[in-house]
Amino acid sequence: MGLVGVVVLLGLVLLLTTAATTQLRCTEAARAGARSAALGEDDAAVLGVVRRSAGDGAGVAVVRADGWVTVTVDRPVTGAWGLGGLEARASSSTPAEP
């Protein structure tokens, strides 16, 4: 019984670590994408910047409004446990450069 508890606990720790890493990647990708978009890059270039940071499975939304640029990045949390439905999401806004 104790070994089962240890295995379950280890699985949860690994899942939380994977989720935290994915969240950090999304956050950094959103920041980099917002900086790129604020400097006037087109959406294709912003997508390239985000995908380099967050990976190919990331979804990206770029919104330009009222002199601000907002980039939202989402990516599923992947793992070998077959758990679905977990997703990391981050958003970053910055004023557009003139």
Short mmCIF file of N, CA, C and O in Angstrom, two decimals:
data_model
loop_
_atom_site.label_atom_id
_atom_site.label_comp_id
_atom_site.label_asym_id
_atom_site.label_seq_id
_atom_site.Cartn_x
_atom_site.Cartn_y
_atom_site.Cartn_z
N MET A 1 0.82 -1.19 0.00
CA MET A 1 0.00 0.00 0.00
C MET A 1 0.87 1.26 0.00
O MET A 1 0.53 2.22 -0.68
N GLY A 2 1.94 1.24 0.74
CA GLY A 2 2.83 2.40 0.81
C GLY A 2 3.50 2.69 -0.52
O GLY A 2 3.68 3.85 -0.89
N LEU A 3 3.86 1.63 -1.25
CA LEU A 3 4.51 1.81 -2.55
C LEU A 3 3.56 2.46 -3.55
O LEU A 3 3.97 3.31 -4.34
N VAL A 4 2.30 2.09 -3.50
CA VAL A 4 1.31 2.71 -4.39
C VAL A 4 1.20 4.20 -4.10
O VAL A 4 1.14 5.02 -5.02
N GLY A 5 1.19 4.56 -2.85
CA GLY A 5 1.13 5.97 -2.47
C GLY A 5 2.33 6.75 -2.96
O GLY A 5 2.21 7.89 -3.43
N VAL A 6 3.51 6.14 -2.87
CA VAL A 6 4.73 6.80 -3.34
C VAL A 6 4.67 7.00 -4.86
O VAL A 6 5.04 8.06 -5.37
N VAL A 7 4.21 6.00 -5.58
CA VAL A 7 4.12 6.10 -7.03
C VAL A 7 3.11 7.18 -7.45
O VAL A 7 3.38 7.98 -8.35
N VAL A 8 1.98 7.23 -6.77
CA VAL A 8 0.97 8.25 -7.07
C VAL A 8 1.53 9.64 -6.76
O VAL A 8 1.37 10.58 -7.55
N LEU A 9 2.19 9.80 -5.65
CA LEU A 9 2.79 11.08 -5.28
C LEU A 9 3.85 11.50 -6.29
O LEU A 9 3.89 12.67 -6.71
N LEU A 10 4.68 10.58 -6.72
CA LEU A 10 5.71 10.88 -7.72
C LEU A 10 5.06 11.31 -9.04
O LEU A 10 5.51 12.27 -9.68
N GLY A 11 3.99 10.64 -9.43
CA GLY A 11 3.28 11.01 -10.65
C GLY A 11 2.71 12.41 -10.57
O GLY A 11 2.78 13.18 -11.53
N LEU A 12 2.15 12.77 -9.42
CA LEU A 12 1.61 14.12 -9.23
C LEU A 12 2.70 15.18 -9.27
O LEU A 12 2.51 16.25 -9.85
N VAL A 13 3.83 14.88 -8.66
CA VAL A 13 4.95 15.82 -8.68
C VAL A 13 5.45 16.03 -10.10
O VAL A 13 5.70 17.16 -10.53
N LEU A 14 5.54 14.96 -10.87
CA LEU A 14 5.98 15.08 -12.26
C LEU A 14 4.97 15.86 -13.10
O LEU A 14 5.35 16.68 -13.94
N LEU A 15 3.70 15.62 -12.87
CA LEU A 15 2.66 16.35 -13.60
C LEU A 15 2.70 17.84 -13.26
O LEU A 15 2.61 18.69 -14.16
N LEU A 16 2.84 18.17 -11.99
CA LEU A 16 2.92 19.58 -11.59
C LEU A 16 4.17 20.26 -12.15
O LEU A 16 4.12 21.42 -12.55
N THR A 17 5.27 19.53 -12.20
CA THR A 17 6.50 20.08 -12.77
C THR A 17 6.33 20.36 -14.25
O THR A 17 6.74 21.41 -14.75
N THR A 18 5.72 19.43 -14.96
CA THR A 18 5.47 19.62 -16.38
C THR A 18 4.53 20.80 -16.62
O THR A 18 4.76 21.62 -17.51
N ALA A 19 3.48 20.91 -15.82
CA ALA A 19 2.54 22.02 -15.96
C ALA A 19 3.22 23.36 -15.68
O ALA A 19 3.00 24.34 -16.40
N ALA A 20 4.05 23.42 -14.66
CA ALA A 20 4.75 24.67 -14.33
C ALA A 20 5.73 25.06 -15.43
O ALA A 20 5.82 26.24 -15.80
N THR A 21 6.43 24.10 -15.98
CA THR A 21 7.37 24.38 -17.07
C THR A 21 6.64 24.89 -18.30
O THR A 21 7.07 25.85 -18.95
N THR A 22 5.52 24.27 -18.63
CA THR A 22 4.72 24.70 -19.77
C THR A 22 4.19 26.11 -19.55
O THR A 22 4.19 26.94 -20.46
N GLN A 23 3.76 26.42 -18.34
CA GLN A 23 3.26 27.77 -18.02
C GLN A 23 4.37 28.80 -18.17
O GLN A 23 4.15 29.88 -18.73
N LEU A 24 5.56 28.49 -17.71
CA LEU A 24 6.69 29.42 -17.85
C LEU A 24 7.04 29.65 -19.32
O LEU A 24 7.34 30.78 -19.73
N ARG A 25 7.00 28.58 -20.11
CA ARG A 25 7.28 28.72 -21.55
C ARG A 25 6.24 29.60 -22.22
O ARG A 25 6.57 30.43 -23.07
N CYS A 26 4.98 29.43 -21.86
CA CYS A 26 3.92 30.26 -22.44
C CYS A 26 4.08 31.72 -22.03
O CYS A 26 3.89 32.63 -22.86
N THR A 27 4.43 31.96 -20.79
CA THR A 27 4.62 33.33 -20.30
C THR A 27 5.77 34.02 -21.04
O THR A 27 5.63 35.15 -21.50
N GLU A 28 6.88 33.34 -21.18
CA GLU A 28 8.01 33.92 -21.89
C GLU A 28 7.69 34.12 -23.37
O GLU A 28 8.07 35.12 -23.97
N ALA A 29 6.98 33.18 -23.98
CA ALA A 29 6.61 33.32 -25.38
C ALA A 29 5.67 34.50 -25.59
O ALA A 29 5.80 35.24 -26.57
N ALA A 30 4.72 34.71 -24.67
CA ALA A 30 3.80 35.84 -24.78
C ALA A 30 4.56 37.16 -24.66
O ALA A 30 4.29 38.12 -25.41
N ARG A 31 5.49 37.23 -23.75
CA ARG A 31 6.29 38.45 -23.59
C ARG A 31 7.11 38.73 -24.84
O ARG A 31 7.15 39.86 -25.33
N ALA A 32 7.78 37.71 -25.36
CA ALA A 32 8.60 37.88 -26.57
C ALA A 32 7.74 38.26 -27.76
O ALA A 32 8.11 39.13 -28.57
N GLY A 33 6.58 37.63 -27.89
CA GLY A 33 5.68 37.96 -28.99
C GLY A 33 5.15 39.37 -28.90
O GLY A 33 5.05 40.07 -29.91
N ALA A 34 4.81 39.82 -27.70
CA ALA A 34 4.31 41.19 -27.52
C ALA A 34 5.40 42.20 -27.85
O ALA A 34 5.12 43.23 -28.48
N ARG A 35 6.62 41.92 -27.44
CA ARG A 35 7.72 42.84 -27.78
C ARG A 35 7.90 42.93 -29.29
O ARG A 35 8.07 44.00 -29.86
N SER A 36 7.85 41.78 -29.95
CA SER A 36 8.02 41.73 -31.40
C SER A 36 6.88 42.48 -32.11
O SER A 36 7.11 43.26 -33.03
N ALA A 37 5.65 42.25 -31.68
CA ALA A 37 4.50 42.91 -32.29
C ALA A 37 4.53 44.42 -32.04
O ALA A 37 4.16 45.21 -32.91
N ALA A 38 4.98 44.83 -30.86
CA ALA A 38 5.04 46.25 -30.53
C ALA A 38 6.06 46.98 -31.40
O ALA A 38 5.91 48.17 -31.66
N LEU A 39 7.06 46.25 -31.86
CA LEU A 39 8.07 46.86 -32.73
C LEU A 39 7.64 46.90 -34.19
O LEU A 39 8.39 47.32 -35.05
N GLY A 40 6.40 46.41 -34.48
CA GLY A 40 5.87 46.52 -35.82
C GLY A 40 5.95 45.27 -36.67
O GLY A 40 5.65 45.32 -37.86
N GLU A 41 6.38 44.16 -36.10
CA GLU A 41 6.44 42.92 -36.87
C GLU A 41 5.04 42.47 -37.25
O GLU A 41 4.08 42.72 -36.50
N ASP A 42 4.90 41.79 -38.38
CA ASP A 42 3.59 41.28 -38.78
C ASP A 42 3.26 40.02 -38.00
O ASP A 42 4.10 39.48 -37.27
N ASP A 43 2.03 39.55 -38.13
CA ASP A 43 1.57 38.40 -37.34
C ASP A 43 2.36 37.14 -37.61
O ASP A 43 2.57 36.33 -36.72
N ALA A 44 2.81 36.94 -38.85
CA ALA A 44 3.60 35.75 -39.17
C ALA A 44 4.94 35.75 -38.42
O ALA A 44 5.39 34.72 -37.92
N ALA A 45 5.57 36.91 -38.33
CA ALA A 45 6.83 37.01 -37.60
C ALA A 45 6.61 36.81 -36.11
O ALA A 45 7.41 36.15 -35.43
N VAL A 46 5.51 37.37 -35.59
CA VAL A 46 5.18 37.19 -34.16
C VAL A 46 4.94 35.71 -33.88
O VAL A 46 5.41 35.17 -32.88
N LEU A 47 4.22 35.04 -34.77
CA LEU A 47 3.97 33.61 -34.61
C LEU A 47 5.28 32.83 -34.57
O LEU A 47 5.45 31.93 -33.76
N GLY A 48 6.23 33.18 -35.42
CA GLY A 48 7.53 32.53 -35.42
C GLY A 48 8.27 32.71 -34.10
O GLY A 48 8.86 31.77 -33.56
N VAL A 49 8.23 33.93 -33.57
CA VAL A 49 8.89 34.21 -32.28
C VAL A 49 8.25 33.38 -31.17
O VAL A 49 8.94 32.77 -30.35
N VAL A 50 6.92 33.35 -31.15
CA VAL A 50 6.21 32.60 -30.10
C VAL A 50 6.49 31.11 -30.22
O VAL A 50 6.75 30.44 -29.22
N ARG A 51 6.45 30.58 -31.42
CA ARG A 51 6.66 29.14 -31.61
C ARG A 51 8.07 28.71 -31.22
O ARG A 51 8.29 27.59 -30.78
N ARG A 52 9.05 29.60 -31.41
CA ARG A 52 10.41 29.26 -30.98
C ARG A 52 10.49 29.13 -29.46
O ARG A 52 11.25 28.33 -28.94
N SER A 53 9.71 29.93 -28.76
CA SER A 53 9.75 29.89 -27.29
C SER A 53 8.82 28.83 -26.70
O SER A 53 9.19 28.13 -25.77
N ALA A 54 7.59 28.74 -27.23
CA ALA A 54 6.58 27.87 -26.63
C ALA A 54 6.49 26.50 -27.29
O ALA A 54 5.93 25.59 -26.71
N GLY A 55 6.99 26.37 -28.51
CA GLY A 55 6.91 25.10 -29.21
C GLY A 55 5.83 25.12 -30.28
O GLY A 55 5.00 26.02 -30.34
N ASP A 56 5.84 24.09 -31.12
CA ASP A 56 4.95 24.05 -32.27
C ASP A 56 3.48 23.84 -31.89
O ASP A 56 2.60 24.17 -32.66
N GLY A 57 3.19 23.30 -30.75
CA GLY A 57 1.81 23.04 -30.36
C GLY A 57 1.09 24.23 -29.75
O GLY A 57 -0.05 24.10 -29.31
N ALA A 58 1.72 25.38 -29.75
CA ALA A 58 1.14 26.56 -29.09
C ALA A 58 0.15 27.27 -30.00
O ALA A 58 0.36 27.40 -31.20
N GLY A 59 -0.93 27.74 -29.38
CA GLY A 59 -1.88 28.60 -30.07
C GLY A 59 -1.55 30.03 -29.75
O GLY A 59 -1.16 30.36 -28.62
N VAL A 60 -1.70 30.91 -30.74
CA VAL A 60 -1.30 32.31 -30.57
C VAL A 60 -2.41 33.22 -31.05
O VAL A 60 -3.00 32.98 -32.10
N ALA A 61 -2.70 34.26 -30.27
CA ALA A 61 -3.64 35.31 -30.68
C ALA A 61 -2.96 36.67 -30.48
O ALA A 61 -2.40 36.93 -29.41
N VAL A 62 -3.01 37.48 -31.52
CA VAL A 62 -2.42 38.82 -31.47
C VAL A 62 -3.54 39.84 -31.65
O VAL A 62 -4.29 39.77 -32.62
N VAL A 63 -3.66 40.76 -30.70
CA VAL A 63 -4.68 41.81 -30.77
C VAL A 63 -3.99 43.16 -30.67
O VAL A 63 -3.23 43.41 -29.75
N ARG A 64 -4.29 44.01 -31.65
CA ARG A 64 -3.77 45.38 -31.65
C ARG A 64 -4.95 46.33 -31.50
O ARG A 64 -5.84 46.33 -32.35
N ALA A 65 -4.96 47.12 -30.43
CA ALA A 65 -6.08 48.04 -30.21
C ALA A 65 -5.64 49.20 -29.32
O ALA A 65 -4.92 48.99 -28.33
N ASP A 66 -6.05 50.39 -29.67
CA ASP A 66 -5.83 51.59 -28.86
C ASP A 66 -4.37 51.82 -28.51
O ASP A 66 -4.04 52.22 -27.39
N GLY A 67 -3.46 51.53 -29.44
CA GLY A 67 -2.05 51.75 -29.18
C GLY A 67 -1.38 50.68 -28.34
O GLY A 67 -0.24 50.84 -27.94
N TRP A 68 -2.07 49.59 -28.08
CA TRP A 68 -1.52 48.49 -27.29
C TRP A 68 -1.53 47.21 -28.12
O TRP A 68 -2.38 47.03 -28.97
N VAL A 69 -0.59 46.35 -27.83
CA VAL A 69 -0.52 45.03 -28.45
C VAL A 69 -0.63 43.99 -27.35
O VAL A 69 0.07 44.07 -26.34
N THR A 70 -1.53 43.03 -27.53
CA THR A 70 -1.70 41.94 -26.57
C THR A 70 -1.49 40.62 -27.30
O THR A 70 -2.12 40.38 -28.33
N VAL A 71 -0.61 39.80 -26.77
CA VAL A 71 -0.36 38.47 -27.33
C VAL A 71 -0.75 37.45 -26.28
O VAL A 71 -0.30 37.52 -25.13
N THR A 72 -1.59 36.51 -26.68
CA THR A 72 -2.03 35.43 -25.81
C THR A 72 -1.52 34.11 -26.38
O THR A 72 -1.68 33.85 -27.57
N VAL A 73 -0.92 33.31 -25.53
CA VAL A 73 -0.36 32.02 -25.94
C VAL A 73 -0.99 30.93 -25.08
O VAL A 73 -1.06 31.08 -23.85
N ASP A 74 -1.44 29.86 -25.72
CA ASP A 74 -1.91 28.71 -24.97
C ASP A 74 -1.30 27.45 -25.55
O ASP A 74 -0.98 27.38 -26.73
N ARG A 75 -1.11 26.49 -24.68
CA ARG A 75 -0.48 25.23 -25.09
C ARG A 75 -0.95 24.13 -24.15
O ARG A 75 -0.99 24.32 -22.93
N PRO A 76 -1.29 22.96 -24.70
CA PRO A 76 -1.68 21.86 -23.83
C PRO A 76 -0.48 21.36 -23.02
O PRO A 76 0.65 21.38 -23.50
N VAL A 77 -0.75 20.94 -21.80
CA VAL A 77 0.28 20.34 -20.97
C VAL A 77 0.39 18.88 -21.39
O VAL A 77 -0.56 18.12 -21.28
N THR A 78 1.54 18.53 -21.92
CA THR A 78 1.74 17.17 -22.43
C THR A 78 2.50 16.34 -21.43
O THR A 78 3.32 16.84 -20.66
N GLY A 79 2.24 15.07 -21.44
CA GLY A 79 2.92 14.14 -20.56
C GLY A 79 2.59 12.72 -20.95
O GLY A 79 1.73 12.47 -21.79
N ALA A 80 3.25 11.81 -20.36
CA ALA A 80 3.07 10.40 -20.69
C ALA A 80 1.96 9.76 -19.87
O ALA A 80 1.81 8.55 -19.88
N TRP A 81 1.16 10.57 -19.18
CA TRP A 81 0.17 9.99 -18.28
C TRP A 81 -1.20 9.86 -18.91
O TRP A 81 -2.13 9.36 -18.31
N GLY A 82 -1.37 10.37 -20.12
CA GLY A 82 -2.66 10.26 -20.80
C GLY A 82 -3.74 11.16 -20.24
O GLY A 82 -4.91 10.98 -20.51
N LEU A 83 -3.36 12.13 -19.44
CA LEU A 83 -4.33 13.08 -18.89
C LEU A 83 -4.56 14.19 -19.90
O LEU A 83 -3.62 14.80 -20.38
N GLY A 84 -5.79 14.44 -20.22
CA GLY A 84 -6.09 15.50 -21.17
C GLY A 84 -6.80 16.65 -20.49
O GLY A 84 -7.24 16.55 -19.36
N GLY A 85 -6.91 17.73 -21.19
CA GLY A 85 -7.67 18.85 -20.68
C GLY A 85 -6.85 19.89 -19.92
O GLY A 85 -7.36 20.96 -19.64
N LEU A 86 -5.61 19.60 -19.60
CA LEU A 86 -4.79 20.60 -18.92
C LEU A 86 -4.16 21.50 -19.96
O LEU A 86 -3.60 21.04 -20.95
N GLU A 87 -4.27 22.80 -19.74
CA GLU A 87 -3.73 23.75 -20.70
C GLU A 87 -3.11 24.93 -19.96
O GLU A 87 -3.67 25.42 -18.98
N ALA A 88 -1.96 25.34 -20.44
CA ALA A 88 -1.31 26.53 -19.89
C ALA A 88 -1.64 27.71 -20.80
O ALA A 88 -1.72 27.56 -22.02
N ARG A 89 -1.86 28.87 -20.21
CA ARG A 89 -2.21 30.06 -20.98
C ARG A 89 -1.56 31.27 -20.33
O ARG A 89 -1.55 31.42 -19.12
N ALA A 90 -1.01 32.14 -21.19
CA ALA A 90 -0.41 33.38 -20.69
C ALA A 90 -0.68 34.49 -21.69
O ALA A 90 -0.85 34.25 -22.88
N SER A 91 -0.72 35.70 -21.18
CA SER A 91 -0.99 36.86 -22.00
C SER A 91 -0.05 37.99 -21.59
O SER A 91 0.29 38.12 -20.42
N SER A 92 0.36 38.77 -22.58
CA SER A 92 1.24 39.90 -22.30
C SER A 92 0.82 41.08 -23.16
O SER A 92 0.52 40.92 -24.34
N SER A 93 0.81 42.27 -22.57
CA SER A 93 0.45 43.50 -23.29
C SER A 93 1.57 44.50 -23.18
O SER A 93 2.24 44.59 -22.14
N THR A 94 1.74 45.27 -24.24
CA THR A 94 2.75 46.30 -24.23
C THR A 94 2.31 47.41 -25.19
O THR A 94 1.60 47.15 -26.16
N PRO A 95 2.70 48.64 -24.93
CA PRO A 95 2.33 49.71 -25.85
C PRO A 95 3.07 49.56 -27.19
O PRO A 95 4.25 49.18 -27.20
N ALA A 96 2.36 49.84 -28.27
CA ALA A 96 2.98 49.76 -29.59
C ALA A 96 3.96 50.92 -29.78
O ALA A 96 3.71 52.03 -29.33
N GLU A 97 5.06 50.62 -30.41
CA GLU A 97 6.06 51.65 -30.70
C GLU A 97 5.55 52.51 -31.85
O GLU A 97 4.98 51.99 -32.80
N PRO A 98 5.80 53.80 -31.78
CA PRO A 98 5.34 54.69 -32.88
C PRO A 98 6.15 54.49 -34.15
O PRO A 98 7.16 53.99 -34.23
#
